[in-house]
Amino acid sequence: MASAVELPPSLRRVLQSAERVVVLTGAGISAESGVPTFRDAQTGLWSNYRAEDLATPAAFLARPRLVWDWYVFRRSLTERASPNQGHLALARLAELFADFTLLTQNVDGLHQRAGQPEVIELHGNLYETRCFDEGRVVTGVLDDGSSPPRCPDCGGLLRPAVVWFGESLPAAALAKAERAARASQVFFSIGTSSLVQPAAGLAGLAKGQGALLIEINPTATPLTPHADHVFSGPAGQVLPQLVQQIEAFRG
Ligand code: BV8
């Protein structure tokens, strides 16, 4: 159990008057839901591969079945998972600020299932499928047993609607995230190793224009030295305590 978490007075003062709050989450927020983090050692069939080496267009074109089955496996994990206390605390936090933006690098849909009012998915999600050649989202995929299935329109390979390394993030989502970070008064970075760009650069955009930067993560990251406040612990234990204290003066 993380030791009791106290809001420092300087952070309390800012949160008392702040209106524009941004939260960026990474795989760590889903760890307590039983979803392995992105850089946790791969297991089973994929134990010989690094996630970064599978999450690329080149890997998919070279080994379409291996990569497709990895995503089917990950989707089965997340479908069985439930939002944890960290997800639920963020859904509550969104109600306490007039201008609250939740940005996630995760593709597991757990923020939505926790009741988060609006989620900006920077890296897509596991639950949509796209035609690799046409790019468009394909619904009602015929599970004809082939792996990967084929596009009913052009016969091309279908792929998960996630952003792979070397692919651009959805332009609208990234623009909205950058705008929110630049306007933020408080920026929380939660459960992310802060390694993947451009998502990892958002905290710097916020801090660069004067936002207070808060990191919640059990281990140090490249962001840690730049954070104004660091809570070193599991998000599922730290967030409910923080949100409960914030509710006392904003609820
Ligand atoms: C881009 C979706 C422009 C897929 C992901 C060479 C060629 C091309 C690009 C690059 C290149 N070199 C560098 C780049 C840029 C590259 C990049 O940043 N690489 C890194 C590795 C250096 N970025 C890109 O390619 C991006 N696109 O740049 O486009 C472009 C276009 C064309 C050509 C050139 C450039 C696209 C990046 C998106 C990749 N897709 N995911 C999928 O999920 O399969 S990224 C992947 O990493 C996940 O989304 C994940 O969320 C994200 C970040 O990882 P984290 O979330 O931080 O997870 P991680 O496991 O690392 O850390 C978990 C943390 O949680 C840890 O700190 C741990 O301590 C903590 N934790 C553990 N338990 C808990 C906890 N925290 C709280 N509570 C707990 N209980």
XYZ file of N, CA and C and ligand atoms in Angstrom:
833
model
N 0.875 -1.187 0.000
C 0.000 0.000 0.000
C 0.914 1.239 0.000
N 0.627 2.170 -0.876
C 1.435 3.408 -0.909
C 1.185 4.133 0.412
N 2.231 4.809 0.918
C 2.025 5.571 2.157
C 0.958 6.639 1.870
N 0.369 7.147 2.970
C -0.706 8.134 2.803
C -0.188 9.287 1.949
N -1.025 9.727 1.041
C -0.609 10.764 0.096
C -1.220 12.096 0.521
N -0.388 13.100 0.670
C -0.876 14.421 1.091
C -0.664 15.426 -0.041
N -1.653 16.242 -0.318
C -1.499 17.335 -1.273
C -0.601 18.402 -0.633
N 0.561 18.726 -1.228
C 1.386 19.806 -0.647
C 0.611 21.139 -0.712
N 0.769 22.003 0.271
C 0.031 23.292 0.296
C 0.183 24.095 -0.998
N 1.403 24.085 -1.591
C 1.599 24.887 -2.819
C 0.743 24.338 -3.957
N 0.601 23.004 -4.002
C -0.229 22.393 -5.063
C -1.708 22.619 -4.758
N -2.059 22.541 -3.496
C -3.465 22.783 -3.088
C -3.882 24.183 -3.511
N -3.023 25.170 -3.260
C -3.356 26.561 -3.603
C -3.626 26.699 -5.106
N -2.779 26.094 -5.920
C -2.989 26.202 -7.384
C -4.278 25.497 -7.787
N -4.513 24.322 -7.215
C -5.712 23.551 -7.607
C -6.995 24.225 -7.122
N -6.877 25.047 -6.084
C -8.081 25.734 -5.583
C -8.613 26.714 -6.629
N -7.699 27.340 -7.389
C -8.164 28.381 -8.332
C -8.065 27.952 -9.796
N -7.408 26.833 -10.055
C -7.187 26.429 -11.466
C -8.503 26.063 -12.148
N -8.561 26.302 -13.436
C -9.723 25.880 -14.230
C -9.291 24.931 -15.356
N -8.073 25.118 -15.866
C -7.631 24.345 -17.045
C -6.621 23.276 -16.615
N -7.085 22.025 -16.592
C -6.268 20.897 -16.135
C -6.155 19.870 -17.258
N -4.940 19.372 -17.489
C -4.705 18.324 -18.498
C -4.068 17.120 -17.804
N -4.547 15.940 -18.173
C -3.959 14.688 -17.677
C -3.511 13.864 -18.874
N -2.263 13.385 -18.843
C -1.763 12.444 -19.856
C -1.513 11.113 -19.164
N -2.117 10.039 -19.696
C -1.868 8.724 -19.085
C -1.133 7.808 -20.058
N -0.450 6.861 -19.465
C 0.233 5.810 -20.231
C -0.164 4.456 -19.670
N 0.514 3.437 -20.144
C 0.134 2.049 -19.834
C 0.085 1.775 -18.334
N 0.822 2.546 -17.540
C 0.877 2.297 -16.095
C -0.467 2.447 -15.412
N -1.359 3.306 -15.960
C -2.661 3.512 -15.308
C -3.519 2.249 -15.428
N -3.199 1.397 -16.406
C -3.984 0.162 -16.570
C -3.314 -1.052 -15.933
N -2.123 -0.843 -15.360
C -1.374 -1.987 -14.782
C -2.202 -2.667 -13.691
N -2.874 -1.858 -12.841
C -3.629 -2.457 -11.727
C -4.954 -3.060 -12.192
N -5.229 -2.940 -13.488
C -6.372 -3.666 -14.062
C -5.913 -5.001 -14.640
N -4.627 -5.269 -14.468
C -4.097 -6.545 -14.971
C -3.664 -6.487 -16.420
N -3.594 -5.259 -16.978
C -3.140 -5.128 -18.372
C -1.635 -4.834 -18.347
N -0.814 -5.724 -18.941
C 0.631 -5.513 -18.870
C 1.027 -4.153 -19.456
N 1.988 -3.483 -18.857
C 2.414 -2.205 -19.439
C 3.148 -2.483 -20.754
N 3.318 -1.424 -21.510
C 3.825 -1.613 -22.876
C 5.224 -2.228 -22.880
N 6.019 -1.827 -21.889
C 7.401 -2.322 -21.890
C 7.657 -3.442 -20.876
N 6.541 -3.924 -20.255
C 6.729 -5.125 -19.434
C 7.188 -6.243 -20.357
N 7.912 -7.178 -19.818
C 8.405 -8.270 -20.685
C 7.207 -8.923 -21.379
N 7.352 -9.138 -22.646
C 6.313 -9.815 -23.409
C 6.198 -11.250 -22.919
N 4.996 -11.795 -23.048
C 4.813 -13.164 -22.522
C 4.414 -14.114 -23.659
N 4.389 -15.397 -23.331
C 3.873 -16.418 -24.255
C 4.543 -16.366 -25.623
N 3.691 -16.418 -26.668
C 4.196 -16.510 -28.051
C 5.109 -15.339 -28.383
N 4.893 -14.213 -27.667
C 5.607 -13.001 -28.082
C 6.775 -12.717 -27.153
N 7.127 -13.722 -26.319
C 8.170 -13.454 -25.309
C 9.513 -13.153 -25.981
N 9.648 -13.523 -27.254
C 10.943 -13.250 -27.908
C 10.970 -11.903 -28.613
N 9.864 -11.136 -28.453
C 9.819 -9.866 -29.197
C 9.621 -8.691 -28.240
N 10.231 -7.558 -28.560
C 9.949 -6.312 -27.818
C 8.708 -5.684 -28.449
N 7.881 -5.060 -27.585
C 6.652 -4.442 -28.093
C 6.969 -3.452 -29.213
N 8.034 -2.686 -28.993
C 8.373 -1.674 -30.011
C 8.684 -2.323 -31.368
N 9.109 -3.592 -31.318
C 9.475 -4.244 -32.596
C 8.267 -4.865 -33.282
N 7.196 -5.044 -32.534
C 5.967 -5.599 -33.130
C 5.041 -4.477 -33.587
N 5.071 -3.344 -32.879
C 4.121 -2.243 -33.160
C 4.658 -1.347 -34.271
N 4.941 -1.958 -35.436
C 5.419 -1.164 -36.582
C 4.797 -1.704 -37.869
N 4.623 -0.847 -38.895
C 4.087 -1.338 -40.177
C 4.996 -2.409 -40.800
N 6.299 -2.214 -40.611
C 7.236 -3.182 -41.224
C 7.053 -4.563 -40.607
N 6.895 -4.599 -39.282
C 6.701 -5.895 -38.605
C 5.406 -6.542 -39.105
N 4.369 -5.708 -39.270
C 3.079 -6.254 -39.709
C 3.192 -6.826 -41.121
N 3.868 -6.095 -42.013
C 3.992 -6.578 -43.406
C 4.889 -7.805 -43.491
N 5.875 -7.863 -42.571
C 6.784 -9.023 -42.591
C 6.128 -10.250 -41.967
N 5.402 -10.006 -40.849
C 4.788 -11.121 -40.108
C 3.341 -10.769 -39.757
N 2.462 -10.626 -40.790
C 1.103 -10.153 -40.513
C 0.364 -11.006 -39.483
N 0.522 -12.330 -39.589
C -0.211 -13.203 -38.663
C 0.272 -13.016 -37.237
N 1.605 -12.943 -37.051
C 2.176 -12.784 -35.696
C 1.682 -11.479 -35.076
N 1.760 -10.387 -35.840
C 1.375 -9.076 -35.284
C -0.129 -9.027 -35.049
N -0.913 -9.522 -36.018
C -2.377 -9.510 -35.839
C -2.768 -10.315 -34.606
N -2.182 -11.498 -34.441
C -2.531 -12.359 -33.296
C -2.104 -11.709 -31.978
N -1.017 -10.911 -32.010
C -0.585 -10.200 -30.790
C -1.663 -9.215 -30.351
N -2.256 -8.544 -31.350
C -3.305 -7.571 -31.016
C -4.594 -8.259 -30.590
N -4.901 -9.414 -31.212
C -6.074 -10.191 -30.785
C -5.886 -10.625 -29.334
N -4.673 -11.047 -29.007
C -4.350 -11.455 -27.630
C -4.509 -10.271 -26.676
N -3.950 -9.127 -27.057
C -4.019 -7.950 -26.172
C -5.454 -7.485 -26.019
N -6.241 -7.559 -27.087
C -7.639 -7.159 -26.989
C -8.388 -8.120 -26.057
N -8.054 -9.386 -26.120
C -8.751 -10.335 -25.230
C -8.405 -10.024 -23.771
N -7.166 -9.594 -23.524
C -6.761 -9.211 -22.154
C -7.569 -7.999 -21.691
N -7.666 -7.004 -22.549
C -8.317 -5.761 -22.108
C -9.827 -5.933 -22.004
N -10.394 -6.805 -22.853
C -11.855 -7.048 -22.747
C -12.196 -7.668 -21.397
N -11.261 -8.474 -20.879
C -11.511 -9.143 -19.591
C -11.152 -8.233 -18.414
N -10.451 -7.145 -18.704
C -10.012 -6.256 -17.612
C -11.134 -5.304 -17.236
N -11.021 -4.766 -16.030
C -11.975 -3.734 -15.572
C -11.196 -2.478 -15.220
N -11.829 -1.319 -15.378
C -11.179 -0.086 -14.935
C -10.814 -0.203 -13.456
N -9.685 0.384 -13.060
C -9.304 0.320 -11.640
C -9.563 1.656 -10.956
N -9.216 1.753 -9.682
C -9.498 2.962 -8.889
C -8.817 4.202 -9.480
N -7.748 3.995 -10.207
C -7.076 5.143 -10.841
C -7.914 5.706 -11.969
N -8.451 4.826 -12.836
C -9.340 5.267 -13.913
C -10.569 5.984 -13.321
N -11.125 5.379 -12.278
C -12.368 5.932 -11.696
C -12.106 7.296 -11.054
N -10.942 7.433 -10.421
C -10.610 8.721 -9.787
C -10.474 9.821 -10.847
N -9.924 9.482 -12.017
C -9.768 10.496 -13.074
C -11.121 10.890 -13.661
N -12.024 9.922 -13.734
C -13.376 10.256 -14.229
C -14.040 11.241 -13.262
N -13.797 11.089 -11.961
C -14.348 12.004 -10.950
C -13.638 13.359 -11.047
N -12.320 13.327 -11.244
C -11.537 14.577 -11.305
C -12.045 15.479 -12.430
N -12.465 14.867 -13.528
C -12.935 15.640 -14.691
C -14.146 16.499 -14.326
N -14.887 16.046 -13.313
C -16.104 16.790 -12.922
C -15.772 18.013 -12.070
N -14.530 18.092 -11.605
C -14.187 19.148 -10.628
C -13.563 20.375 -11.280
N -13.296 20.296 -12.614
C -12.655 21.441 -13.281
C -13.417 21.792 -14.559
N -13.576 23.077 -14.787
C -14.391 23.527 -15.929
C -13.785 23.086 -17.251
N -12.461 23.115 -17.325
C -11.798 22.800 -18.591
C -10.787 21.681 -18.327
N -11.261 20.446 -18.451
C -10.451 19.263 -18.111
C -10.240 18.436 -19.373
N -8.978 18.086 -19.661
C -8.670 17.284 -20.868
C -7.923 16.022 -20.458
N -8.455 14.862 -20.884
C -7.826 13.584 -20.593
C -7.190 13.063 -21.889
N -5.876 13.012 -21.917
C -5.139 12.496 -23.077
C -4.603 11.124 -22.689
N -4.750 10.126 -23.582
C -4.152 8.843 -23.252
C -3.350 8.280 -24.412
N -2.260 7.613 -24.061
C -1.454 6.878 -25.044
C -1.975 5.439 -25.137
N -2.882 5.093 -24.240
C -3.351 3.714 -24.163
C -4.369 3.418 -25.249
N -4.450 2.160 -25.587
C -5.361 1.733 -26.661
C -6.421 0.765 -26.119
N -6.543 0.716 -24.759
C -7.349 -0.337 -24.124
C -8.793 0.062 -23.832
N -9.141 1.333 -24.010
C -10.536 1.753 -23.826
C -11.002 1.764 -22.379
N -10.086 1.599 -21.412
C -10.509 1.513 -20.002
C -10.951 2.865 -19.437
N -10.396 3.975 -19.923
C -10.880 5.284 -19.438
C -12.360 5.454 -19.798
N -12.712 5.084 -21.031
C -14.108 5.207 -21.458
C -15.006 4.329 -20.584
N -14.526 3.135 -20.295
C -15.353 2.216 -19.496
C -15.431 2.654 -18.044
N -14.531 3.542 -17.631
C -14.594 4.070 -16.252
C -15.538 5.270 -16.185
N -16.092 5.668 -17.338
C -17.039 6.792 -17.349
C -16.388 8.129 -17.593
N -15.133 8.105 -18.106
C -14.469 9.388 -18.404
C -15.263 10.127 -19.465
N -15.672 11.394 -19.186
C -16.566 12.088 -20.129
C -15.980 12.207 -21.537
N -14.712 12.591 -21.649
C -14.119 12.719 -22.981
C -12.682 12.185 -22.923
N -12.325 11.355 -23.891
C -10.981 10.758 -23.917
C -10.341 11.067 -25.269
N -9.156 11.653 -25.256
C -8.437 11.880 -26.512
C -7.390 10.770 -26.636
N -7.638 9.854 -27.604
C -6.747 8.702 -27.785
C -5.646 9.085 -28.772
N -4.443 9.267 -28.263
C -3.341 9.723 -29.129
C -2.806 8.595 -30.009
N -2.978 7.347 -29.561
C -2.415 6.218 -30.302
C -3.472 5.255 -30.801
N -4.698 5.736 -30.959
C -5.776 4.905 -31.485
C -6.298 3.947 -30.435
N -6.972 2.885 -30.894
C -7.462 1.903 -29.928
C -7.567 0.517 -30.546
N -7.598 -0.467 -29.657
C -7.603 -1.884 -30.063
C -8.934 -2.320 -30.648
N -9.975 -1.507 -30.444
C -11.323 -2.001 -30.753
C -11.790 -1.653 -32.152
N -10.975 -0.868 -32.865
C -11.319 -0.562 -34.255
C -10.322 -1.259 -35.174
N -10.809 -1.570 -36.359
C -9.963 -2.240 -37.350
C -9.938 -1.413 -38.632
N -8.783 -1.327 -39.243
C -8.660 -0.526 -40.467
C -8.115 -1.395 -41.604
N -8.419 -0.990 -42.826
C -7.796 -1.634 -43.992
C -6.390 -1.062 -44.136
N -5.390 -1.940 -44.189
C -4.005 -1.464 -44.256
C -3.786 -0.631 -45.526
N -4.423 -1.025 -46.613
C -4.184 -0.331 -47.895
C -5.028 0.939 -48.029
N -6.309 0.825 -47.629
C -7.187 2.000 -47.841
C -7.119 2.963 -46.659
N -6.747 2.460 -45.475
C -6.670 3.334 -44.297
C -7.991 3.497 -43.586
N -9.102 3.191 -44.261
C -10.403 3.474 -43.614
C -10.761 2.405 -42.597
N -11.617 2.839 -41.647
C -12.066 1.912 -40.600
C -13.054 0.922 -41.219
N -12.888 -0.333 -40.891
C -13.768 -1.385 -41.403
C -14.561 -1.956 -40.236
N -15.890 -1.919 -40.360
C -16.703 -2.488 -39.260
C -17.267 -3.845 -39.714
N -17.804 -4.545 -38.720
C -18.439 -5.824 -39.045
C -17.487 -6.748 -39.768
N -16.267 -6.848 -39.205
C -15.244 -7.666 -39.870
C -15.687 -9.124 -39.891
N -15.650 -9.678 -41.093
C -16.032 -11.086 -41.214
C -14.913 -11.926 -40.604
N -15.258 -12.640 -39.532
C -14.205 -13.475 -38.965
C -14.172 -14.776 -39.761
N -13.451 -14.681 -40.891
C -13.439 -15.875 -41.758
C -12.325 -16.825 -41.359
N -11.788 -16.563 -40.132
C -10.769 -17.487 -39.633
C -9.384 -17.172 -40.145
N -9.316 -16.260 -41.179
C -7.947 -15.934 -41.641
C -7.361 -14.900 -40.676
N -6.058 -14.954 -40.574
C -5.393 -14.084 -39.602
C -4.171 -13.452 -40.269
N -4.202 -12.143 -40.594
C -5.304 -11.211 -40.392
C -6.429 -11.416 -41.403
N -7.651 -10.967 -41.030
C -8.765 -11.006 -41.978
C -8.509 -10.030 -43.124
N -9.302 -10.159 -44.190
C -9.115 -9.332 -45.372
C -10.194 -8.247 -45.433
N -9.847 -7.140 -46.066
C -10.794 -6.035 -46.249
C -11.915 -6.490 -47.195
N -13.184 -6.353 -46.756
C -14.289 -6.797 -47.634
C -14.382 -5.953 -48.915
N -13.732 -4.786 -48.883
C -13.833 -3.864 -50.016
C -12.733 -4.129 -51.050
N -11.490 -4.213 -50.566
C -10.393 -4.315 -51.560
C -9.594 -5.601 -51.419
N -9.905 -6.374 -50.368
C -9.173 -7.641 -50.199
C -7.823 -7.485 -49.539
N -7.464 -6.218 -49.187
C -6.182 -5.965 -48.499
C -6.208 -6.492 -47.072
N -5.054 -6.458 -46.432
C -4.955 -6.928 -45.052
C -5.658 -5.940 -44.111
N -6.357 -6.464 -43.122
C -6.901 -5.606 -42.066
C -5.886 -5.516 -40.937
N -5.904 -4.355 -40.269
C -4.935 -4.111 -39.180
C -5.657 -3.444 -38.008
N -5.082 -3.489 -36.812
C -5.715 -2.782 -35.694
C -5.601 -1.271 -35.914
N -6.601 -0.528 -35.462
C -6.610 0.934 -35.679
C -5.786 1.627 -34.602
N -4.550 1.172 -34.436
C -3.637 1.823 -33.485
C -2.551 2.546 -34.279
N -1.834 3.463 -33.635
C -0.743 4.189 -34.290
C 0.543 3.414 -34.041
N 1.182 2.950 -35.071
C 2.426 2.208 -34.904
C 3.629 3.159 -34.903
N 4.767 2.684 -34.457
C 5.984 3.500 -34.506
C 6.291 3.824 -35.963
N 6.619 5.085 -36.187
C 6.893 5.518 -37.563
C 5.654 6.044 -38.237
N 4.479 5.920 -37.577
C 3.234 6.456 -38.145
C 2.854 7.754 -37.422
N 2.236 8.641 -38.153
C 1.825 9.909 -37.535
C 0.620 9.689 -36.637
N 0.545 10.487 -35.575
C -0.629 10.425 -34.703
C -1.811 11.084 -35.424
N -3.046 10.743 -35.013
C -4.221 11.394 -35.631
C -4.072 12.909 -35.495
N -4.120 13.624 -36.599
C -3.791 15.054 -36.595
C -4.704 15.847 -35.658
N -5.993 15.549 -35.709
C -6.933 16.322 -34.880
C -6.677 16.077 -33.394
N -6.423 14.821 -33.049
C -6.190 14.488 -31.632
C -4.915 15.168 -31.143
N -3.865 15.128 -31.966
C -2.586 15.729 -31.548
C -2.718 17.246 -31.437
N -3.428 17.849 -32.391
C -3.595 19.309 -32.340
C -4.350 19.718 -31.081
N -5.386 18.957 -30.758
C -6.188 19.256 -29.565
C -5.333 19.076 -28.306
N -4.518 18.034 -28.313
C -3.654 17.761 -27.140
C -2.638 18.883 -26.961
N -2.040 19.324 -28.058
C -1.031 20.396 -27.961
C -1.670 21.705 -27.508
N -2.873 21.986 -28.032
C -3.570 23.214 -27.646
C -3.894 23.178 -26.146
N -4.375 22.035 -25.694
C -4.747 21.909 -24.272
C -3.511 22.025 -23.375
N -2.420 21.402 -23.783
C -1.178 21.458 -22.977
C -0.677 22.892 -22.883
N -0.735 23.609 -24.000
C -0.236 24.996 -24.020
C -1.100 25.929 -23.180
N -2.360 25.560 -23.007
C -3.268 26.437 -22.248
C -3.393 25.998 -20.793
N -2.799 24.858 -20.464
C -3.067 24.276 -19.130
C -2.429 25.074 -17.988
N -3.086 25.009 -16.832
C -2.504 25.594 -15.613
C -1.865 24.487 -14.772
N -2.421 23.278 -14.905
C -1.878 22.112 -14.199
C -1.845 20.942 -15.185
N -0.708 20.243 -15.257
C -0.543 19.097 -16.177
C -0.080 17.889 -15.358
N -0.910 16.828 -15.396
C -0.553 15.578 -14.699
C -0.018 14.586 -15.727
N 1.126 13.982 -15.459
C 1.644 12.882 -16.282
C 1.587 11.630 -15.426
N 0.767 10.648 -15.856
C 0.456 9.512 -14.969
C 0.734 8.180 -15.665
N 1.579 7.356 -15.057
C 1.778 5.984 -15.535
C 2.388 5.885 -16.910
N 3.370 6.772 -17.181
C 4.038 6.692 -18.473
C 5.543 6.850 -18.299
N 6.281 6.096 -19.096
C 7.756 6.158 -19.025
C 8.272 7.417 -19.708
N 7.365 8.186 -20.297
C 7.728 9.463 -20.939
C 8.846 9.291 -21.965
N 8.765 8.212 -22.724
C 9.801 7.926 -23.737
C 9.313 8.142 -25.163
N 7.997 8.000 -25.358
C 7.471 7.974 -26.731
C 7.020 9.367 -27.152
N 7.563 9.811 -28.277
C 7.208 11.110 -28.852
C 6.138 10.922 -29.924
N 5.306 11.936 -30.216
C 5.320 13.276 -29.579
C 4.569 13.363 -28.255
N 3.934 12.278 -27.773
C 3.148 12.357 -26.525
C 4.008 12.834 -25.361
N 5.237 12.343 -25.295
C 6.091 12.685 -24.145
C 6.465 14.161 -24.149
N 6.320 14.815 -25.301
C 6.679 16.243 -25.366
C 5.595 17.171 -24.848
N 4.398 16.636 -24.624
C 3.274 17.484 -24.216
C 3.519 18.120 -22.844
N 4.141 17.370 -21.953
C 4.402 17.925 -20.603
C 5.316 19.145 -20.713
N 6.271 19.090 -21.634
C 7.191 20.218 -21.823
C 6.470 21.431 -22.385
N 5.489 21.190 -23.272
C 4.687 22.309 -23.802
C 3.944 22.995 -22.654
N 3.410 22.178 -21.751
C 2.643 22.733 -20.617
C 3.569 23.530 -19.690
N 4.658 22.872 -19.305
C 5.579 23.520 -18.356
C 6.178 24.783 -18.975
N 6.442 24.716 -20.272
C 7.085 25.858 -20.939
C 6.254 27.121 -20.892
N 4.939 26.957 -20.717
C 4.104 28.181 -20.657
C 3.572 28.391 -19.242
N 4.223 27.736 -18.271
C 3.916 28.088 -16.888
C 3.019 27.151 -16.134
N 2.629 26.027 -16.734
C 1.770 25.092 -15.979
C 2.578 24.426 -14.868
N 1.851 24.034 -13.825
C 2.462 23.236 -12.769
C 2.483 21.790 -13.265
N 3.638 21.123 -13.181
C 3.790 19.778 -13.736
C 3.846 18.749 -12.612
N 2.935 17.777 -12.666
C 2.851 16.755 -11.619
C 3.011 15.376 -12.252
N 3.886 14.567 -11.668
C 4.073 13.196 -12.190
C 3.621 12.196 -11.132
N 2.846 11.195 -11.578
C 2.457 10.084 -10.700
C 2.966 8.820 -11.374
N 3.977 8.200 -10.787
C 4.619 7.041 -11.403
C 5.454 6.328 -10.339
N 5.470 4.991 -10.292
C 6.257 4.322 -9.238
C 7.763 4.392 -9.464
N 8.163 4.673 -10.718
C 9.615 4.741 -10.988
C 9.947 6.100 -11.607
N 11.200 6.480 -11.507
C 11.647 7.743 -12.097
C 11.635 7.622 -13.623
N 11.377 8.746 -14.268
C 11.357 8.783 -15.740
C 12.150 10.012 -16.177
N 12.383 10.181 -17.488
C 13.088 11.406 -17.928
C 12.349 12.689 -17.561
N 11.049 12.556 -17.241
C 10.266 13.739 -16.878
C 10.472 14.126 -15.414
N 10.815 13.148 -14.583
C 10.849 13.360 -13.125
C 11.625 14.618 -12.708
N 12.839 14.853 -13.267
C 13.583 16.048 -12.816
C 12.885 17.374 -13.145
N 11.946 17.333 -14.091
C 11.283 18.577 -14.507
C 9.941 18.793 -13.800
N 9.520 17.789 -13.041
C 8.197 17.884 -12.403
C 8.255 18.765 -11.161
N 7.185 19.523 -10.940
C 7.100 20.345 -9.718
C 6.730 19.485 -8.521
N 5.917 18.470 -8.774
C 5.539 17.526 -7.699
C 5.587 16.104 -8.263
N 6.186 15.191 -7.529
C 6.268 13.787 -7.957
C 5.642 12.914 -6.870
N 4.656 12.098 -7.254
C 4.068 11.127 -6.325
C 4.536 9.749 -6.799
N 5.437 9.131 -6.043
C 6.009 7.848 -6.489
C 5.176 6.714 -5.917
N 4.286 6.211 -6.714
C 3.443 5.105 -6.247
C 2.487 4.678 -7.341
N 1.756 3.591 -7.094
C 0.803 3.102 -8.094
C -0.377 4.064 -8.248
N -0.760 4.342 -9.462
C -1.837 5.316 -9.709
C -3.131 4.898 -9.031
N -3.379 3.595 -8.970
C -4.633 3.104 -8.381
C -4.715 3.370 -6.896
N -3.556 3.677 -6.276
C -3.565 3.998 -4.843
C -3.357 5.499 -4.616
N -2.544 6.122 -5.430
C -2.263 7.555 -5.229
C -3.450 8.407 -5.651
N -4.020 8.123 -6.832
C -5.061 9.009 -7.380
C -6.310 9.115 -6.496
N -6.843 7.990 -5.989
C -8.058 8.148 -5.154
C -7.809 9.055 -3.942
N -6.607 8.965 -3.359
C -6.304 9.816 -2.191
C -6.212 11.289 -2.600
N -5.549 11.550 -3.728
C -5.420 12.943 -4.189
C -6.789 13.519 -4.541
N -7.571 12.741 -5.289
C -8.869 13.260 -5.753
C -9.805 13.492 -4.563
N -9.696 12.645 -3.569
C -10.545 12.825 -2.374
C -10.203 14.167 -1.704
N -8.927 14.509 -1.634
C -8.524 15.786 -1.010
C -8.925 16.973 -1.889
N -8.852 16.797 -3.196
C -9.244 17.890 -4.107
C -10.759 18.118 -4.038
N -11.487 17.006 -3.914
C -12.954 17.117 -3.806
C -13.350 17.952 -2.595
N -12.529 17.871 -1.528
C -12.895 18.559 -0.270
C -13.007 20.061 -0.497
N -12.182 20.614 -1.459
C -12.299 22.069 -1.656
C -12.840 22.460 -3.031
N -13.121 21.423 -3.883
C -13.673 21.780 -5.191
C -14.990 21.067 -5.475
N -15.291 20.097 -4.599
C -16.469 19.250 -4.895
C -17.771 20.011 -4.715
C 5.835 9.629 -34.976
C 0.143 2.033 -30.003
C 6.112 11.056 -36.819
C 0.456 0.677 -30.512
C 2.249 3.143 -29.435
C 12.357 6.242 -35.892
C 11.405 6.180 -36.895
C 10.164 6.736 -36.733
C 9.844 7.357 -35.554
C 10.793 7.395 -34.564
C 12.045 6.872 -34.715
N 12.739 7.086 -33.560
C 11.951 7.724 -32.678
C 10.780 7.923 -33.271
C 9.657 8.532 -32.713
C 8.843 7.396 -32.104
C 9.311 7.247 -30.673
O 8.973 8.079 -29.857
N 10.105 6.205 -30.386
C 10.608 6.053 -29.023
C 10.651 4.569 -28.658
C 11.977 6.709 -28.956
N 7.468 7.823 -32.157
C 6.706 7.461 -33.196
O 7.052 6.707 -34.067
C 5.336 8.102 -33.201
N 5.070 8.665 -34.476
O 6.859 10.020 -34.470
O 5.331 10.109 -36.156
C 6.888 10.264 -37.831
C 6.185 9.730 -38.884
C 6.910 9.029 -39.850
C 8.300 8.861 -39.731
C 8.975 9.407 -38.652
C 8.266 10.107 -37.685
C 4.270 7.066 -32.912
C 4.375 6.647 -31.470
C 3.166 5.764 -31.123
C 3.570 4.319 -31.117
N 2.446 3.505 -30.661
N 1.172 2.449 -29.061
C 0.312 -0.370 -29.456
O -0.107 -0.059 -28.327
O 0.623 -1.523 -29.774
S 3.342 3.649 -28.268
C 3.270 2.736 -26.874
O 4.167 3.374 -25.976
C 1.948 2.710 -26.140
O 0.956 3.562 -26.673
C 2.329 3.225 -24.779
O 1.302 3.847 -24.131
C 3.361 4.202 -25.195
C 4.189 4.820 -24.166
O 4.562 3.823 -23.285
P 3.979 3.970 -21.790
O 2.526 4.158 -21.865
O 4.758 5.001 -21.104
O 4.210 2.530 -21.243
P 5.566 1.964 -20.645
O 5.373 0.495 -20.503
O 6.737 2.491 -21.414
O 5.661 2.640 -19.206
C 4.688 2.331 -18.245
C 5.002 3.194 -17.033
O 4.002 2.906 -16.045
C 6.344 2.892 -16.408
O 7.022 4.118 -16.144
C 5.993 2.194 -15.084
O 6.872 2.541 -14.045
C 4.632 2.786 -14.803
N 3.757 1.958 -13.963
C 3.796 0.619 -13.749
N 2.804 0.268 -12.893
C 2.135 1.412 -12.574
C 2.733 2.484 -13.255
N 2.304 3.758 -13.143
C 1.255 3.985 -12.330
N 0.620 3.010 -11.648
C 1.032 1.723 -11.741
N 0.397 0.753 -11.036
